[in-house]
Short mmCIF file of C-alpha atoms in Angstrom, two decimals:
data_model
loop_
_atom_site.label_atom_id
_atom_site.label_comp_id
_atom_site.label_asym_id
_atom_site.label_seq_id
_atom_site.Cartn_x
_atom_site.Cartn_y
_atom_site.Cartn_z
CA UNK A 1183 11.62 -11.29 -17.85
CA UNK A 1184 10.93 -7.51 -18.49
CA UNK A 1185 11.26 -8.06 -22.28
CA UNK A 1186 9.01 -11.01 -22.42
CA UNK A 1187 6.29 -9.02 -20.13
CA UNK A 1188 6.71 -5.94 -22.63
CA UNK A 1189 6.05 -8.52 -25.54
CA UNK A 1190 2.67 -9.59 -24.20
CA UNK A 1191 0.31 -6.60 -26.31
CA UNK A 1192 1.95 -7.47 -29.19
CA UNK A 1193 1.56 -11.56 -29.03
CA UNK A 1194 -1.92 -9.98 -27.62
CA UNK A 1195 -2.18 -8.37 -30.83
CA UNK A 1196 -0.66 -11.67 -32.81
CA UNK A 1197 -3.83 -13.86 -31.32
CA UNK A 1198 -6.54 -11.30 -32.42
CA UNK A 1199 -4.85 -11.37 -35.81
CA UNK A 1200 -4.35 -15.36 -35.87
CA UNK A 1201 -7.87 -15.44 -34.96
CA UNK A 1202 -9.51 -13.30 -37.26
CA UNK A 1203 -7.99 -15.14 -39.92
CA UNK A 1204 -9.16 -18.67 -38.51
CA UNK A 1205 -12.60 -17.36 -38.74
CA UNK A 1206 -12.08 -15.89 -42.28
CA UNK A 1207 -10.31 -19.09 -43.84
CA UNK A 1208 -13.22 -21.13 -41.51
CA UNK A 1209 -16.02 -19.32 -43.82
CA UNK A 1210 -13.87 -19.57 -47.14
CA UNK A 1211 -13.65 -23.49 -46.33
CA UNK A 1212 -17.21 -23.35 -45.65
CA UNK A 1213 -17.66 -22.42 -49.44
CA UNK A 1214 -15.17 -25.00 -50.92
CA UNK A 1215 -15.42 -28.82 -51.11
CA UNK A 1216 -13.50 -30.14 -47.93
CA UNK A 1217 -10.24 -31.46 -48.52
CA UNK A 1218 -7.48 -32.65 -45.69
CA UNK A 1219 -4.69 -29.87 -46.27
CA UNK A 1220 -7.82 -27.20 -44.91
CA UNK A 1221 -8.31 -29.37 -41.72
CA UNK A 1222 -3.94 -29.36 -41.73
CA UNK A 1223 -4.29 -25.65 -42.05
CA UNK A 1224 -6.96 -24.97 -39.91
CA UNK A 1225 -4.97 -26.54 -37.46
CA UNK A 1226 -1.77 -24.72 -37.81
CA UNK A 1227 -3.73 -21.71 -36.93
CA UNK A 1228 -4.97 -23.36 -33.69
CA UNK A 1229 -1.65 -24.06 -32.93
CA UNK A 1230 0.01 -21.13 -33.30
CA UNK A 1231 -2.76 -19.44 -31.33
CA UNK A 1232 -2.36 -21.99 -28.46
CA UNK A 1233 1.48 -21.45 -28.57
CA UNK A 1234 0.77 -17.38 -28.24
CA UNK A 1235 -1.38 -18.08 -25.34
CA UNK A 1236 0.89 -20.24 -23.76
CA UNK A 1237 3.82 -17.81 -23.91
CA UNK A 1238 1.71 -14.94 -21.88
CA UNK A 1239 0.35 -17.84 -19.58
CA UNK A 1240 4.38 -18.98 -18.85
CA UNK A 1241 5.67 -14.92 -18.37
CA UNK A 1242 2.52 -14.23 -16.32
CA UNK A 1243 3.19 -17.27 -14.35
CA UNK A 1244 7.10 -16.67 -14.56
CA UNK A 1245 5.76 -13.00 -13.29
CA UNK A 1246 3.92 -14.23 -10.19
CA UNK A 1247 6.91 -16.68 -9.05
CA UNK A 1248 9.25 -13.75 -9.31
CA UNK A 1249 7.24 -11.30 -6.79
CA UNK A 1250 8.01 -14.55 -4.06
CA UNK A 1251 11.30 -15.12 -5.17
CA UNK A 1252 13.14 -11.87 -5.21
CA UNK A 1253 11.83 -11.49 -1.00
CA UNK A 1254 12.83 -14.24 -0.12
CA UNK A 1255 15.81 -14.70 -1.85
CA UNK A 1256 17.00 -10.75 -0.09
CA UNK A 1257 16.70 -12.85 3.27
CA UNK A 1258 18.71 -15.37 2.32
CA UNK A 1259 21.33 -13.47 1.41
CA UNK A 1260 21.04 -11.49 4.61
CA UNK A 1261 20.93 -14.71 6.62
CA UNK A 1262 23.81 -16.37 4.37
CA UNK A 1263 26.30 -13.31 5.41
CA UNK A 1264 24.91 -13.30 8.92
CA UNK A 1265 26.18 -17.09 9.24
CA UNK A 1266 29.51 -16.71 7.15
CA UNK A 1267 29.99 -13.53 9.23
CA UNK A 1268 29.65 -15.51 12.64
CA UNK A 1269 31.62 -19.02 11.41
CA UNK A 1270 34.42 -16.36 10.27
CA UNK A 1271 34.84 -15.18 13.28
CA UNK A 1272 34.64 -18.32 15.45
CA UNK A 1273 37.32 -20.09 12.94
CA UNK A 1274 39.67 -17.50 12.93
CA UNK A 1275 38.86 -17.51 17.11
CA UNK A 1276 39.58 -21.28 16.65
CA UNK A 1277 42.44 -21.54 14.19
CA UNK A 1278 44.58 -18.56 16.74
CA UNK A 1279 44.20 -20.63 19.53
CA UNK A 1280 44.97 -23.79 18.19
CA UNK A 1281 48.55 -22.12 17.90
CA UNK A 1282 51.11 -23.27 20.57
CA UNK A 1283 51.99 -19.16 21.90
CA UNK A 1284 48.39 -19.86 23.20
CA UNK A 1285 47.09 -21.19 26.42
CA UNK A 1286 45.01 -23.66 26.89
CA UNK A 1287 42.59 -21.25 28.10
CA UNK A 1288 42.44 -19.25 25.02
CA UNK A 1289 40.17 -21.71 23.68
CA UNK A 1290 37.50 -21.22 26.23
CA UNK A 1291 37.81 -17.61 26.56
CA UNK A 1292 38.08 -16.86 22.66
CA UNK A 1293 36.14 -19.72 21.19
CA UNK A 1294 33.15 -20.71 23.57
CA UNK A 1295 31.67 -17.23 23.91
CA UNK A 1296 31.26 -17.55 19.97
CA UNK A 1297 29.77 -21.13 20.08
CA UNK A 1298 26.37 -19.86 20.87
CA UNK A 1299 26.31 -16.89 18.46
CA UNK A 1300 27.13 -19.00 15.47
CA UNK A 1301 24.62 -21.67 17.04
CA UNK A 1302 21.84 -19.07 17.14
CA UNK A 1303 22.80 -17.55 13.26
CA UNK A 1304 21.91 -21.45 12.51
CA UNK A 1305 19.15 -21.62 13.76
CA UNK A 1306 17.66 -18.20 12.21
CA UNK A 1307 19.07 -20.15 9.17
CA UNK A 1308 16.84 -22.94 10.50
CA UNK A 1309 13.85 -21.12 10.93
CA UNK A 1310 14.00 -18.88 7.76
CA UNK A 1311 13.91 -22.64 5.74
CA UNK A 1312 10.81 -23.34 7.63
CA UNK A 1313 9.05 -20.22 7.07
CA UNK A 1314 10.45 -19.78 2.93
CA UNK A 1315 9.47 -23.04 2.80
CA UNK A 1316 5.39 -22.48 2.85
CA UNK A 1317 6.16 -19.78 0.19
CA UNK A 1318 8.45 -21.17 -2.02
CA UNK A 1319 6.75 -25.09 -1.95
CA UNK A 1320 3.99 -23.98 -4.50
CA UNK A 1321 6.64 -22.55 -7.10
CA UNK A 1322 9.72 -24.11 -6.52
CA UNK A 1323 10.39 -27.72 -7.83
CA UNK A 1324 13.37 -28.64 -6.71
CA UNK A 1325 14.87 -31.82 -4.15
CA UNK A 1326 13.17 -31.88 -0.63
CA UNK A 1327 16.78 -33.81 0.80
CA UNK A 1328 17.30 -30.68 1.92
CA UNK A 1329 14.92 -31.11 4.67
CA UNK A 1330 16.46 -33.86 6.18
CA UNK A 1331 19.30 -32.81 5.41
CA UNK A 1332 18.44 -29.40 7.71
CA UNK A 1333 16.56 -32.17 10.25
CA UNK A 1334 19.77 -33.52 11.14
CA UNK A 1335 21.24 -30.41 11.96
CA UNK A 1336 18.56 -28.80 13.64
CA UNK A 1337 18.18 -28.59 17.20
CA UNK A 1338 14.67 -29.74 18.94
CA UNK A 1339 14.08 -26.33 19.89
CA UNK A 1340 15.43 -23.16 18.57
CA UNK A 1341 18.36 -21.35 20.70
CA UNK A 1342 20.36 -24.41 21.36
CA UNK A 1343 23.36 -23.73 23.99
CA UNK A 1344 26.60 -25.44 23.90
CA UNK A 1345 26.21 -28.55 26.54
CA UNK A 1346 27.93 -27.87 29.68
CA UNK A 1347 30.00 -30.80 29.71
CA UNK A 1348 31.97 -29.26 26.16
CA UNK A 1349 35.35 -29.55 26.22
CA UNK A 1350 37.83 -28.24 23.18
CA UNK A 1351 39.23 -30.64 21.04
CA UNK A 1352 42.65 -31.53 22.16
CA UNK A 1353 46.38 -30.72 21.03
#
């Protein structure tokens, strides 16, 4: 990205030239009998001066996308390790009390307590998506499945605790 944005004063420079010499070979053409190859000419010179302009249109575009991007994608990746760091802990919680030196009563004093910390990184998770989302709609084209796919985990309302009635999964 940085070399194509230090490239746009010379394609700048390109046009002006690619343009002078449409107007130039426009007023030699002006002189000659028309013939077909000056149209075909002609409009090679169009061309590559719509082809210029298109390349500083896509980097300035590319450009603009990038100043959205690079924020948002620092919170994911701060909300990514905020979730993998709270599911770590509640598996490896999980997986030591699934082992038979362990009382039945590990599970809810080890693993429960982390239930609602891993349900809350979530639903940050959860509620980053919905606010990226307004940003990131107008430059990102990718699959909305994602949504639902989010929808389905998503509680009605943010902060979802563990139901009373839980019970751990059985031996």
């Amino acid at each position: 990205m940085g070399e194509r944005l230090r490239q746009i004063p010379e394609i700048e420079r390109r046009i002006a030239r690619l343009r002078q010499q449409l107007d130039q070979e426009l007023q030699d053409y002006e002189k000659l009998p028309w013939r077909p190859e000056h149209r075909i000419r002609l409009q090679a010179l169009e061309n590559e001066i719509w082809t210029n302009q298109s390349a500083i249109r896509s980097t300035q575009f590319d450009e603009r996308n990038l100043t959205v991007m690079k924020p948002a994608l620092s919170s994911t990746r701060l909300q990514q390790s905020a979730v993998l760091q709270q599911l770590d802990a509640f598996t490896a919680a999980r997986h030591d009390c699934e082992s038979p030196q362990h009382s039945p009563q590990c599970y809810a004093e080890e693993v429960v307590p982390l239930h609602p910390l891993l349900q809350s990184a979530l639903d940050d998770t959860h509620a980053l998506l919905k606010t990226l989302w307004s940003q990131l709609s107008n430059i990102a084209f990718y699959s909305m499945t994602w949504i639902d796919d989010c929808a389905a985990t998503a509680p009605s309302g943010f902060g979802r605790q563990p139901s009373p009635d839980f019970q751990p999964p059985a031996r």
